[in-house]
């Protein structure tokens, strides 16, 4: 499959002869979730964005943002990140032969994401502060230096990410609601743009983690905290746009607790066979907590792959069973002692 810039060129702000930096992103599966559908009494589909090249939806935006940076003649890109943007920026910059710097909150990004950014050769700066501080600093830095900022304040990021809405509507004839995690609020803004360009208007159900829920509280959160490190954000850059999208779609932005996020995370893996990262599971956690709100067909955006965050997975999962290399011991280990 060609990447999304080729597939949707007519709907993106690029000309035929513009440079394209692509890793074959997009065209991710949309799978029905029978168990969750039964629990919420609606038809629920999961958009598996973890199957993008670097394992998250960020690749949709990054192919456009890095291609635009090449078109502008930039030699370097920079972002602040809770992890996935950093991994994606690092990969696309490597592909484009550009240098890349990422600023992440020290000790607060999942291991897989850190490994990716480092392997792709980015300069990784661990800030003794949180994501919101990192974003403020990179915005100031990019104002003073010829470095392309590839956070979702960059409009090309949203252009690329709106294609997620296109793909969902290519698979489903009708959609009543979209459930989506909200951190910096770029993706919910992008989906609303994509739906708008198609002339459809599903209700947008956005979900934030309770300890990092500025859009629910209506005020900034100075010290956001959540197990879902990807959405540990207290002052979303796309605040107004997200609230507008929510209101215009007759949707809602609500909070889910870390326990609810982790329960949905285990349920998705254990019952649906889908391993996403904790932040992504907040969309399903929200549906389970608040219900379908009368929607009959719902798509949940599972934004990142479970392998991104092996630490949380191993914390949440059962332990392994040690075993001696003889048949009776293996038999007992496999069949379970006693029964
Ligand atoms: C898995 O990587 O902000 O509301 O710096 O990684 O568009 O911010 C990640 C966000 C949801 C929230 N799910 O999306 C970053 C970053 C996952 C994410 C979100 C993120 P936005």
XYZ file of C-alpha atoms and ligand atoms in Angstrom:
360
model
C 0.000 0.000 0.000
C 1.308 3.489 -0.792
C 1.559 5.914 2.117
C -1.288 8.257 2.918
C 0.202 11.265 1.117
C -0.042 9.370 -2.144
C -3.449 7.913 -1.382
C -5.018 11.229 -0.355
C -2.913 13.722 -2.287
C -5.963 15.577 -3.607
C -7.141 16.286 -0.079
C -3.780 17.346 1.359
C -1.884 20.631 0.899
C 0.826 19.146 -1.326
C 1.429 19.319 -5.078
C 2.333 16.405 -7.289
C 6.021 17.280 -7.450
C 6.466 18.053 -3.730
C 8.853 15.798 -1.806
C 7.268 12.893 0.071
C 8.864 11.343 3.148
C 6.933 8.146 3.775
C 7.222 4.839 5.593
C 3.976 3.460 4.189
C 1.804 4.818 7.010
C -1.988 4.605 7.263
C -4.317 1.880 5.955
C -4.592 0.476 9.469
C -7.120 -2.258 10.315
C -10.578 -1.471 11.661
C -11.689 -4.548 13.566
C -15.022 -5.306 15.165
C -14.910 -5.850 18.938
C -17.607 -8.413 19.776
C -17.083 -8.503 23.521
C -16.995 -4.747 24.044
C -19.959 -4.375 21.671
C -21.960 -6.648 23.920
C -20.904 -4.789 27.069
C -21.984 -1.379 25.766
C -24.912 -2.625 23.648
C -23.666 -1.023 20.431
C -21.478 -2.064 17.513
C -17.924 -1.111 18.425
C -14.954 -1.140 16.056
C -11.316 -0.619 16.968
C -9.051 1.440 14.700
C -5.645 -0.124 15.258
C -3.345 2.851 14.905
C -0.581 0.910 16.641
C -0.051 -0.787 13.271
C 1.471 2.326 11.759
C 5.233 2.100 10.968
C 6.471 3.400 14.334
C 3.541 1.965 16.269
C 1.317 5.015 16.709
C -1.060 7.405 14.913
C 1.631 10.081 14.998
C 3.022 8.707 11.724
C -0.020 10.023 9.856
C 0.870 13.546 10.875
C 4.613 13.095 10.709
C 4.758 12.047 7.041
C 3.133 15.406 6.217
C 5.053 17.517 8.742
C 8.464 16.167 7.728
C 7.632 16.318 4.009
C 6.638 19.982 4.457
C 9.864 20.617 6.389
C 11.880 19.171 3.488
C 9.909 21.312 1.044
C 10.770 24.401 3.132
C 14.452 23.477 3.123
C 14.698 22.760 6.862
C 17.701 20.705 7.966
C 16.470 19.817 11.432
C 13.225 19.016 13.230
C 12.334 19.278 16.907
C 9.454 18.319 19.160
C 8.398 18.053 22.776
C 6.889 14.675 23.478
C 5.405 12.213 25.904
C 7.078 9.590 23.692
C 5.200 8.720 20.520
C 5.768 12.004 18.715
C 9.472 11.659 19.538
C 9.644 8.122 18.114
C 7.808 9.149 14.971
C 9.744 12.383 14.398
C 13.024 10.520 14.886
C 12.079 7.864 12.314
C 10.861 10.274 9.622
C 13.838 12.587 10.194
C 16.181 9.630 9.779
C 14.376 8.725 6.566
C 14.719 12.312 5.293
C 18.374 12.620 6.297
C 17.591 15.426 8.738
C 18.781 15.844 12.287
C 16.204 15.533 15.034
C 16.024 16.644 18.648
C 13.294 15.560 21.045
C 12.588 16.899 24.511
C 10.817 14.450 26.805
C 9.856 14.559 30.491
C 12.638 12.770 32.363
C 11.667 9.278 33.519
C 8.104 9.639 32.233
C 8.158 8.094 28.781
C 7.620 4.423 28.035
C 10.701 2.347 27.281
C 9.821 1.321 23.751
C 9.419 4.945 22.687
C 12.759 5.923 24.183
C 14.441 2.985 22.434
C 12.935 4.072 19.113
C 14.007 7.708 19.380
C 17.557 6.691 20.284
C 17.816 4.000 17.602
C 16.703 6.454 14.919
C 19.527 8.724 15.971
C 17.624 11.586 17.572
C 19.247 13.765 20.176
C 17.110 12.892 23.193
C 16.899 15.513 25.920
C 15.363 14.438 29.230
C 13.801 17.534 30.747
C 13.521 17.848 34.488
C 9.970 18.987 34.041
C 6.760 17.872 32.358
C 5.475 17.816 28.767
C 3.790 21.213 29.010
C 7.051 22.869 30.025
C 8.867 21.013 27.245
C 6.382 22.275 24.651
C 6.704 25.873 25.837
C 10.489 25.610 25.570
C 10.583 24.049 22.076
C 8.150 26.649 20.773
C 10.478 29.398 21.969
C 13.500 27.584 20.547
C 11.895 27.063 17.131
C 11.030 30.781 16.995
C 14.714 31.668 17.292
C 16.333 28.950 15.156
C 15.791 27.476 11.680
C 14.389 24.231 13.061
C 10.986 22.869 12.013
C 8.653 22.276 14.964
C 6.724 19.032 14.382
C 4.365 19.006 17.359
C 0.662 19.166 16.507
C 0.822 22.980 16.649
C 2.231 22.367 13.142
C -0.793 22.431 10.811
C 0.602 19.685 8.564
C 0.353 17.249 11.467
C -3.419 17.727 11.595
C -3.703 17.455 7.818
C -2.088 14.027 7.926
C -4.010 12.832 10.954
C -7.394 13.751 9.463
C -6.914 10.758 7.112
C -7.823 8.458 10.005
C -11.392 9.762 9.644
C -11.278 9.114 5.884
C -10.258 5.505 6.407
C -12.947 4.819 8.997
C -15.643 6.166 6.675
C -14.289 4.050 3.805
C -14.920 0.952 5.942
C -18.208 1.868 7.616
C -21.192 3.296 5.815
C -22.377 5.092 8.886
C -20.834 6.117 12.178
C -22.672 7.584 15.163
C -19.746 8.257 17.489
C -15.962 8.261 17.709
C -14.259 7.469 21.034
C -10.758 8.910 21.259
C -8.114 9.610 23.912
C -7.243 13.281 24.380
C -3.858 14.611 25.451
C -2.566 17.634 23.564
C -5.888 17.519 21.654
C -4.380 17.443 18.159
C -5.906 14.157 17.113
C -9.516 14.916 18.099
C -9.137 18.212 16.206
C -7.757 16.393 13.157
C -10.530 13.775 13.119
C -13.178 16.490 13.287
C -11.552 18.210 10.309
C -11.487 14.929 8.389
C -15.133 14.139 9.109
C -16.082 17.701 8.176
C -14.371 17.384 4.796
C -16.474 14.277 4.142
C -19.678 15.982 5.251
C -20.308 13.611 8.158
C -20.608 14.501 11.836
C -20.348 11.625 14.307
C -20.432 12.596 17.974
C -16.934 12.927 19.408
C -16.435 11.265 22.780
C -13.026 12.397 24.028
C -11.478 10.885 27.137
C -8.767 12.228 29.410
C -7.116 10.561 32.375
C -8.587 11.843 35.625
C -5.243 13.178 36.894
C -4.603 14.968 33.600
C -8.014 16.267 32.597
C -7.763 20.026 31.953
C -10.515 20.001 29.317
C -12.901 18.330 31.751
C -12.017 20.653 34.621
C -11.948 23.751 32.424
C -8.557 24.766 33.765
C -4.892 23.924 33.339
C -3.445 21.125 35.456
C -0.001 22.138 36.713
C 1.154 18.684 37.727
C -0.662 16.132 35.598
C -0.347 12.496 36.714
C -1.533 9.266 35.133
C -0.331 5.751 34.403
C -1.138 6.562 30.757
C 2.115 8.500 30.275
C 1.273 9.385 26.642
C -1.571 11.655 27.798
C 0.098 13.082 30.893
C -0.589 16.621 29.635
C -2.024 19.526 31.644
C -2.323 22.333 29.082
C -3.328 21.059 25.628
C -2.090 23.129 22.684
C -5.315 22.521 20.721
C -7.600 23.364 23.646
C -10.078 25.665 21.840
C -10.255 23.529 18.708
C -10.992 20.408 20.741
C -13.768 22.116 22.698
C -15.254 23.456 19.472
C -15.195 20.001 17.886
C -16.773 18.486 20.960
C -19.581 21.061 21.056
C -20.238 21.091 17.310
C -20.493 17.296 17.239
C -22.808 17.191 20.303
C -20.137 15.101 21.947
C -18.408 15.196 25.291
C -14.967 15.226 26.866
C -14.929 13.216 30.077
C -12.459 11.684 32.508
C -11.566 8.080 33.274
C -9.522 6.882 36.240
C -6.226 5.036 35.955
C -7.936 1.908 37.290
C -10.568 2.132 34.554
C -7.869 2.670 31.919
C -5.937 -0.374 33.128
C -9.070 -2.533 33.274
C -9.894 -1.641 29.657
C -6.235 -2.246 28.695
C -6.382 -5.785 30.132
C -9.824 -6.430 28.658
C -8.711 -5.419 25.151
C -5.692 -7.700 25.332
C -7.381 -10.600 27.109
C -10.791 -10.650 25.411
C -10.399 -8.917 22.062
C -6.823 -9.999 21.331
C -5.767 -6.385 20.838
C -2.713 -5.079 22.666
C -2.663 -1.281 22.798
C -0.865 1.073 25.131
C -2.616 2.387 28.276
C -3.455 5.855 26.863
C -5.201 4.205 23.917
C -7.346 2.080 26.216
C -8.870 5.235 27.701
C -11.241 5.380 24.713
C -12.660 1.964 25.607
C -12.544 2.760 29.331
C -14.706 5.794 28.621
C -17.288 3.779 26.707
C -17.454 1.200 29.470
C -17.877 3.869 32.148
C -20.241 6.278 30.429
C -22.005 3.999 27.933
C -22.727 4.480 24.253
C -25.040 7.466 24.807
C -27.531 6.105 22.288
C -24.916 5.639 19.547
C -25.332 2.387 17.620
C -22.067 2.348 15.656
C -18.926 3.518 17.413
C -15.267 3.555 16.378
C -12.588 3.637 19.078
C -9.218 5.016 18.073
C -6.538 2.803 19.637
C -3.727 5.280 19.180
C -0.598 3.278 20.047
C 0.726 -0.288 20.212
C 0.981 -2.200 23.483
C 4.637 -3.046 22.849
C 5.480 0.626 23.327
C 5.174 0.229 27.082
C 6.426 -3.185 28.200
C 6.853 -1.945 31.773
C 3.154 -1.294 32.346
C 2.233 -4.528 30.569
C 4.461 -6.650 32.786
C 3.111 -4.841 35.857
C -0.449 -5.606 34.859
C -0.085 -9.112 33.502
C 0.147 -12.422 35.328
C 3.594 -13.867 36.089
C 5.402 -16.619 34.217
C 5.538 -20.194 35.557
C 9.036 -21.550 36.172
C 9.439 -25.205 35.331
C 11.978 -28.050 35.480
C 12.722 -29.723 32.118
C 10.857 -33.007 32.753
C 7.458 -34.178 31.471
C 5.648 -34.411 34.804
C 6.718 -30.913 35.794
C 5.726 -29.546 32.379
C 2.414 -31.382 32.607
C 1.674 -29.822 35.931
C 2.782 -26.404 34.759
C 0.640 -26.584 31.629
C -2.465 -28.172 33.126
C -2.338 -26.464 36.495
C -1.697 -28.138 39.824
C -4.593 -29.868 41.544
C -7.218 -30.077 38.807
C -0.838 6.742 22.379
O 3.790 11.853 21.822
O 1.405 14.075 22.890
O -4.615 14.496 21.961
O 4.050 13.843 22.612
O 0.809 9.016 22.320
O -3.420 14.394 19.779
O -2.153 14.699 21.903
C 1.098 11.783 22.484
C -0.248 11.737 22.548
C -3.202 9.526 22.581
C -3.104 11.956 22.624
N -2.683 8.304 22.530
O -3.225 12.555 21.354
C 3.323 12.881 22.306
C 1.882 13.006 22.578
C -1.362 8.131 22.445
C -0.502 9.232 22.413
C -2.422 10.654 22.564
C -1.049 10.534 22.501
P -3.367 14.129 21.231
